[in-house]
Short mmCIF file of C-alpha atoms in Angstrom, two decimals:
data_model
loop_
_atom_site.label_atom_id
_atom_site.label_comp_id
_atom_site.label_asym_id
_atom_site.label_seq_id
_atom_site.Cartn_x
_atom_site.Cartn_y
_atom_site.Cartn_z
CA MET A 1 -35.58 6.76 -1.18
CA ASP A 2 -37.53 4.55 1.19
CA TRP A 3 -39.79 6.45 3.55
CA GLY A 4 -41.75 6.17 6.75
CA LEU A 5 -43.29 8.33 9.44
CA PRO A 6 -42.91 9.06 13.12
CA TRP A 7 -45.97 7.32 14.54
CA PRO A 8 -49.02 9.22 13.17
CA GLY A 9 -51.71 7.05 14.75
CA PRO A 10 -53.38 3.93 13.36
CA GLU A 11 -55.62 5.58 10.76
CA VAL A 12 -52.89 7.52 8.96
CA ALA A 13 -50.48 4.62 9.41
CA ALA A 14 -52.84 2.19 7.64
CA ASP A 15 -53.03 4.53 4.66
CA ALA A 16 -49.27 5.06 4.77
CA GLU A 17 -48.60 1.31 4.61
CA LYS A 18 -50.87 1.06 1.57
CA ALA A 19 -48.93 3.93 -0.02
CA GLY A 20 -45.59 2.19 0.53
CA ALA A 21 -44.33 3.29 3.95
CA SER A 22 -41.62 0.86 5.02
CA ALA A 23 -41.14 1.95 8.63
CA PHE A 24 -42.60 3.86 11.57
CA CYS A 25 -40.60 5.19 14.48
CA ALA A 26 -41.38 6.38 17.99
CA GLY A 27 -39.67 9.24 19.75
CA GLU A 28 -39.98 9.98 23.44
CA PHE A 29 -40.07 12.84 25.89
CA ALA A 30 -41.45 13.59 29.33
CA GLU A 31 -44.99 12.56 28.39
CA ARG A 32 -44.42 9.65 26.00
CA ASN A 33 -42.41 6.44 26.04
CA SER A 34 -40.91 5.10 22.83
CA TYR A 35 -41.27 1.43 23.76
CA LEU A 36 -44.93 1.81 24.71
CA THR A 37 -45.55 3.60 21.42
CA THR A 38 -43.75 0.82 19.58
CA GLY A 39 -46.21 -1.60 21.16
CA GLU A 40 -49.05 0.49 19.70
CA MET A 41 -47.33 0.42 16.31
CA VAL A 42 -46.94 -3.36 16.43
CA ALA A 43 -50.68 -3.75 17.07
CA ALA A 44 -51.74 -1.36 14.30
CA THR A 45 -49.39 -2.30 11.42
CA THR A 46 -48.86 -5.39 9.32
CA SER A 47 -45.66 -5.15 7.28
CA ALA A 48 -43.63 -2.03 8.14
CA MET A 49 -40.58 -2.00 10.39
CA VAL A 50 -41.34 -0.40 13.77
CA GLY A 51 -39.19 0.68 16.66
CA PRO A 52 -37.94 3.40 18.97
CA GLY A 53 -36.42 6.15 16.94
CA ILE A 54 -35.05 7.23 19.28
CA ALA A 55 -35.07 5.79 22.81
CA TYR A 56 -33.01 7.51 25.48
CA ALA A 57 -30.07 5.13 25.64
CA PHE A 58 -28.69 5.65 29.13
CA ALA A 59 -32.05 5.99 30.90
CA ARG A 60 -32.47 2.20 30.73
CA SER A 61 -30.18 -0.71 31.49
CA PRO A 62 -29.12 -3.10 28.69
CA PHE A 63 -31.41 -5.73 30.23
CA VAL A 64 -34.45 -3.42 30.05
CA HIS A 65 -33.73 -2.44 26.43
CA ALA A 66 -33.26 -6.07 25.42
CA SER A 67 -36.27 -7.47 27.27
CA ALA A 68 -38.51 -4.84 25.67
CA LEU A 69 -37.15 -5.75 22.25
CA ARG A 70 -37.72 -9.47 22.85
CA HIS A 71 -41.28 -8.78 23.96
CA LEU A 72 -41.97 -6.71 20.83
CA HIS A 73 -40.27 -9.22 18.54
CA ALA A 74 -42.58 -11.95 19.79
CA LYS A 75 -45.53 -9.93 18.51
CA ALA A 76 -43.92 -8.72 15.26
CA PRO A 77 -41.01 -11.02 14.35
CA GLY A 78 -38.60 -9.54 11.86
CA ARG A 79 -40.14 -6.06 12.05
CA ILE A 80 -38.43 -4.53 15.10
CA PHE A 81 -35.51 -2.10 15.15
CA LEU A 82 -33.93 0.00 17.87
CA GLY A 83 -32.72 3.56 17.54
CA LEU A 84 -30.66 4.82 20.49
CA GLY A 85 -29.86 8.44 21.37
CA SER A 86 -27.56 9.63 24.13
CA GLY A 87 -29.63 12.67 25.10
CA THR A 88 -27.95 15.74 26.55
CA PHE A 89 -25.70 15.62 29.60
CA ARG A 90 -28.21 17.71 31.57
CA MET A 91 -31.10 15.39 30.70
CA ASN A 92 -29.16 12.35 31.83
CA THR A 93 -28.00 13.82 35.12
CA ASP A 94 -30.99 16.01 36.05
CA TRP A 95 -33.92 14.15 34.45
CA PHE A 96 -32.86 10.50 34.41
CA SER A 97 -30.48 10.55 37.39
CA VAL A 98 -27.89 8.47 35.53
CA ASP A 99 -24.20 8.76 34.75
CA ALA A 100 -23.57 10.16 31.27
CA THR A 101 -19.82 10.70 31.36
CA LYS A 102 -17.88 9.53 28.31
CA PRO A 103 -21.07 9.28 26.20
CA VAL A 104 -19.36 7.93 23.06
CA ALA A 105 -17.61 5.07 24.86
CA ARG A 106 -20.73 4.48 26.94
CA MET A 107 -22.90 4.21 23.82
CA ALA A 108 -20.56 1.70 22.19
CA ASP A 109 -20.53 -0.36 25.38
CA LEU A 110 -24.33 -0.22 25.68
CA VAL A 111 -24.82 -1.49 22.13
CA GLY A 112 -22.52 -4.41 22.90
CA ALA A 113 -24.35 -5.23 26.13
CA ILE A 114 -27.78 -5.11 24.47
CA ARG A 115 -26.48 -7.36 21.72
CA ALA A 116 -25.18 -9.81 24.33
CA TYR A 117 -28.74 -10.24 25.60
CA LEU A 118 -30.25 -10.40 22.11
CA GLU A 119 -27.74 -12.94 20.81
CA ALA A 120 -27.72 -15.21 23.87
CA GLU A 121 -28.83 -18.81 23.50
CA ASN A 122 -30.81 -20.69 26.12
CA GLY A 123 -28.73 -22.45 28.74
CA THR A 124 -25.76 -20.07 28.53
CA THR A 125 -24.77 -17.25 30.83
CA VAL A 126 -25.19 -13.85 29.18
CA THR A 127 -21.82 -12.10 29.40
CA HIS A 128 -20.42 -8.79 28.29
CA ASP A 129 -17.05 -7.49 29.45
CA GLY A 130 -17.79 -3.78 29.36
CA ALA A 131 -16.32 -0.86 31.24
CA HIS A 132 -19.72 0.78 31.70
CA TYR A 133 -22.10 -2.17 31.35
CA PRO A 134 -20.49 -5.40 32.61
CA VAL A 135 -22.96 -8.28 32.35
CA SER A 136 -22.93 -11.77 33.84
CA ALA A 137 -26.53 -12.98 33.83
CA ALA A 138 -27.33 -16.66 34.42
CA ILE A 139 -30.91 -16.62 33.13
CA LYS A 140 -32.06 -20.20 33.65
CA ALA A 141 -35.55 -19.88 32.17
CA PRO A 142 -35.86 -20.91 28.48
CA VAL A 143 -36.63 -17.40 27.25
CA LEU A 144 -33.61 -16.56 25.13
CA GLY A 145 -32.48 -17.49 21.61
CA ARG A 146 -30.61 -15.38 19.08
CA LEU A 147 -32.49 -12.41 17.57
CA GLU A 148 -31.35 -10.26 14.66
CA ILE A 149 -32.65 -6.79 15.56
CA PRO A 150 -30.99 -3.79 13.88
CA ILE A 151 -29.56 -1.24 16.29
CA LEU A 152 -29.02 2.30 15.00
CA ILE A 153 -27.40 5.20 16.82
CA GLY A 154 -28.84 8.70 16.73
CA ALA A 155 -25.55 10.38 15.92
CA PHE A 156 -24.87 14.05 15.25
CA ASN A 157 -21.20 14.69 15.94
CA LYS A 158 -18.22 13.02 14.29
CA LEU A 159 -17.26 10.73 17.16
CA MET A 160 -20.76 9.34 17.60
CA ALA A 161 -21.17 8.82 13.85
CA ARG A 162 -17.84 7.00 13.80
CA THR A 163 -19.03 4.87 16.70
CA ALA A 164 -22.16 3.96 14.74
CA GLY A 165 -19.91 2.79 11.94
CA ARG A 166 -17.87 0.71 14.36
CA VAL A 167 -20.50 -1.04 16.46
CA ALA A 168 -24.06 -0.40 15.21
CA ASP A 169 -26.12 -1.36 12.18
CA GLY A 170 -26.35 2.23 11.04
CA VAL A 171 -27.19 5.79 11.94
CA LEU A 172 -30.48 7.57 12.58
CA GLY A 173 -30.02 11.18 11.52
CA HIS A 174 -31.59 14.22 13.15
CA GLY A 175 -34.25 16.33 11.43
CA ILE A 176 -31.80 19.23 11.28
CA PHE A 177 -29.42 17.36 8.96
CA THR A 178 -28.68 18.97 5.61
CA ASP A 179 -27.21 17.42 2.47
CA ARG A 180 -23.82 18.82 3.38
CA TRP A 181 -23.97 17.37 6.89
CA TRP A 182 -24.87 13.95 5.54
CA ALA A 183 -22.18 14.10 2.84
CA GLU A 184 -19.35 15.90 4.64
CA THR A 185 -19.71 14.66 8.22
CA ILE A 186 -21.90 11.58 8.60
CA ALA A 187 -20.88 9.55 5.52
CA PRO A 188 -17.09 9.83 5.99
CA GLU A 189 -17.27 9.15 9.72
CA LEU A 190 -19.49 6.11 9.22
CA ALA A 191 -16.98 4.83 6.69
CA ARG A 192 -14.06 5.55 9.00
CA GLY A 193 -15.69 3.72 11.91
CA ALA A 194 -16.63 0.77 9.73
CA GLY A 195 -13.09 0.59 8.37
CA GLU A 196 -11.66 0.43 11.90
CA ARG A 197 -13.58 -2.81 12.44
CA GLY A 198 -13.16 -4.24 8.93
CA ARG A 199 -16.84 -3.71 8.19
CA ASP A 200 -18.46 -2.76 4.89
CA ALA A 201 -19.81 0.78 5.28
CA THR A 202 -22.17 0.34 2.33
CA GLU A 203 -24.12 -2.22 4.32
CA LEU A 204 -24.88 0.21 7.15
CA ARG A 205 -28.34 1.75 7.36
CA ARG A 206 -28.56 5.50 6.79
CA TRP A 207 -31.94 6.48 8.19
CA GLY A 208 -33.03 9.92 9.28
CA TRP A 209 -35.83 12.32 10.12
CA LEU A 210 -36.94 14.89 7.53
CA ILE A 211 -39.09 17.85 8.61
CA THR A 212 -42.19 17.80 6.39
CA ALA A 213 -45.09 20.28 6.51
CA ILE A 214 -47.47 20.36 3.51
CA ASP A 215 -50.75 22.27 3.39
CA GLU A 216 -52.47 22.93 0.08
CA ASP A 217 -54.92 25.36 1.70
CA ASP A 218 -52.44 27.31 3.81
CA PRO A 219 -48.89 26.74 2.55
CA ALA A 220 -47.66 29.87 4.35
CA ARG A 221 -48.60 28.36 7.70
CA ALA A 222 -46.86 25.11 6.73
CA ARG A 223 -43.67 27.01 5.89
CA ARG A 224 -43.97 28.94 9.17
CA ASP A 225 -44.36 25.73 11.18
CA ALA A 226 -41.31 24.23 9.46
CA ARG A 227 -39.30 27.38 10.21
CA LEU A 228 -40.38 27.26 13.83
CA GLN A 229 -39.34 23.62 14.21
CA ILE A 230 -35.94 24.40 12.72
CA ALA A 231 -35.61 27.37 15.06
CA PHE A 232 -36.49 25.28 18.09
CA TYR A 233 -33.86 22.68 17.21
CA LEU A 234 -31.22 25.36 16.72
CA THR A 235 -31.70 26.76 20.21
CA VAL A 236 -29.50 23.80 21.23
CA ARG A 237 -25.78 24.57 20.98
CA THR A 238 -24.99 20.94 20.20
CA TYR A 239 -25.72 21.78 16.57
CA ASP A 240 -23.31 24.72 16.35
CA THR A 241 -20.87 22.80 14.14
CA LEU A 242 -23.61 22.38 11.52
CA VAL A 243 -24.47 26.06 11.89
CA GLU A 244 -20.84 27.02 11.35
CA LEU A 245 -20.51 24.74 8.33
CA HIS A 246 -23.32 26.66 6.62
CA GLY A 247 -22.41 30.13 7.93
CA TRP A 248 -25.74 30.51 9.75
CA GLN A 249 -24.35 32.05 12.94
CA GLU A 250 -26.19 35.38 12.57
CA PRO A 251 -29.73 34.03 12.05
CA VAL A 252 -29.20 31.39 14.75
CA ALA A 253 -28.12 34.10 17.19
CA ALA A 254 -31.40 35.88 16.38
CA VAL A 255 -33.30 32.64 16.96
CA ARG A 256 -31.76 32.22 20.39
CA THR A 257 -32.41 35.83 21.36
CA ALA A 258 -36.06 35.43 20.39
CA PHE A 259 -36.32 32.11 22.24
CA ALA A 260 -34.92 33.66 25.41
CA ALA A 261 -37.51 36.44 25.12
CA GLY A 262 -40.35 33.98 24.49
CA ASP A 263 -41.03 35.55 21.07
CA ILE A 264 -42.23 32.58 19.03
CA GLU A 265 -42.96 34.50 15.84
CA ALA A 266 -39.53 36.13 15.87
CA MET A 267 -37.96 32.68 16.21
CA ALA A 268 -39.69 31.52 13.03
CA ALA A 269 -38.92 34.76 11.18
CA ALA A 270 -35.20 34.43 11.96
CA VAL A 271 -34.94 31.20 9.95
CA THR A 272 -33.81 32.22 6.46
CA ASP A 273 -35.02 30.85 3.15
CA ASP A 274 -31.60 29.24 2.70
CA MET A 275 -31.98 27.37 5.99
CA LEU A 276 -35.51 26.28 5.12
CA ASP A 277 -34.47 25.02 1.68
CA ALA A 278 -31.54 23.06 3.12
CA ILE A 279 -33.53 21.29 5.83
CA ALA A 280 -37.29 20.94 5.24
CA LEU A 281 -39.97 19.85 2.78
CA CYS A 282 -42.78 22.36 3.10
CA GLY A 283 -45.42 24.55 1.46
CA THR A 284 -47.70 23.08 -1.16
CA ARG A 285 -47.29 19.51 -2.35
CA GLU A 286 -45.59 20.77 -5.50
CA GLU A 287 -43.20 22.94 -3.49
CA ALA A 288 -42.38 19.96 -1.28
CA ARG A 289 -41.83 17.80 -4.36
CA GLN A 290 -39.40 20.37 -5.77
CA ARG A 291 -37.55 20.63 -2.46
CA LEU A 292 -37.28 16.84 -2.31
CA ALA A 293 -35.99 16.66 -5.90
CA ALA A 294 -33.35 19.29 -5.07
CA ARG A 295 -31.86 17.27 -2.24
CA GLN A 296 -28.73 15.33 -3.13
CA ALA A 297 -27.82 13.40 0.03
CA LEU A 298 -31.04 12.23 1.60
CA PRO A 299 -31.02 9.27 4.02
CA GLY A 300 -31.76 5.87 2.58
CA LEU A 301 -34.94 5.80 4.65
CA ALA A 302 -36.49 9.14 5.58
CA PHE A 303 -39.03 9.53 8.36
CA LEU A 304 -41.22 12.40 7.12
CA SER A 305 -41.64 14.28 10.38
CA SER A 306 -44.45 16.76 11.06
CA PRO A 307 -43.34 19.85 13.00
CA GLY A 308 -44.20 19.47 16.66
CA PHE A 309 -43.05 22.66 18.38
CA MET A 310 -46.14 24.80 19.09
CA VAL A 311 -48.17 22.70 16.61
CA GLY A 312 -51.32 20.93 17.82
CA GLY A 313 -51.95 17.22 17.46
CA ARG A 314 -54.64 17.53 14.81
CA ARG A 315 -52.47 19.71 12.60
CA ARG A 316 -49.55 17.30 13.00
CA GLU A 317 -51.84 14.49 11.89
CA ARG A 318 -52.91 16.50 8.82
CA TYR A 319 -49.26 17.11 7.98
CA ALA A 320 -48.58 13.37 8.26
CA ALA A 321 -51.52 12.58 5.97
CA ALA A 322 -50.26 15.19 3.49
CA ALA A 323 -46.80 13.59 3.56
CA VAL A 324 -48.39 10.26 2.66
CA GLU A 325 -50.16 11.91 -0.28
CA LEU A 326 -46.87 13.42 -1.43
CA MET A 327 -45.21 10.01 -1.52
CA ARG A 328 -48.23 8.40 -3.17
CA SER A 329 -48.17 11.08 -5.89
CA LEU A 330 -44.45 10.52 -6.47
CA ASP A 331 -45.03 6.78 -6.77
CA SER A 332 -47.86 7.37 -9.24
CA SER A 333 -45.69 9.72 -11.31
CA THR A 334 -42.87 7.18 -11.41
CA SER A 335 -45.25 4.42 -12.46
CA ALA A 336 -46.80 6.58 -15.18
CA SER A 337 -43.41 7.53 -16.64
CA ALA A 338 -41.96 4.01 -16.58
CA PRO A 339 -41.55 2.35 -19.99
CA ARG A 340 -44.25 -0.19 -20.86
#
């Protein structure tokens, strides 16, 4: 398994690159912008892939996505990727003030429009015949030229995963994904979408976030923080199909009751050991190693993600550093056991 981190800051990132991290990603929310963070990552890294993971897809036009990618590519050629997420309908309409109807078709059209800008040669009109994003841009300045930048879709449900297989370079899985969700939902839908376009599904990227909280001094707190992050994710009903697949309806109902009451500790307590084992790497380094070894359908590249809900910045940074040490120890163990 290749691995990386959501952006942990330059100091931890430098150590992570030395330990073998192959990518860093940048999420976004009301107080942080994934493209600006990617610019920070470009400046502070030397070899790893970097990119939004994810950027809110519909909050920006295809032109704005593509121009940001071209700007970043100029500073770090060959190291940029783009992860796109649709966001919720409420976020798009109430936060971003944009149309989010038909999100699956809209996402497919957006990927095509972004690619039209990225693949355009100088002297040609950029065109894309899309229902949602029609483009006819006569950009006369010599600023274009074909770029190969991987585009991944943050897909949870079947239709979006199938769309990733049809039009994108892969999928960027959510931190709530379990082995069963990867194996029983994402993999077959990626293959189905790829097959519809005559593409080879084995060539698609399968990247994803993996909740990781390791603390040798206080493993109980690390497990609690992982539980709380899982609980926070599961307050969103979008993930009910995953909940139903695993039969977790009762604990998730308790999570949502606690969330509505503002009872943070009850939220964490409602997450069962079974849920924790299926989703997160947490506890001591050895416990995390065992949890990692037990997983059977991990993404090809896992972003080891520190819990963020009700967890301060310094503790998140310590979790990121501990994740680096976990991967360094695994690499050392593999090297020591290899035949000489």
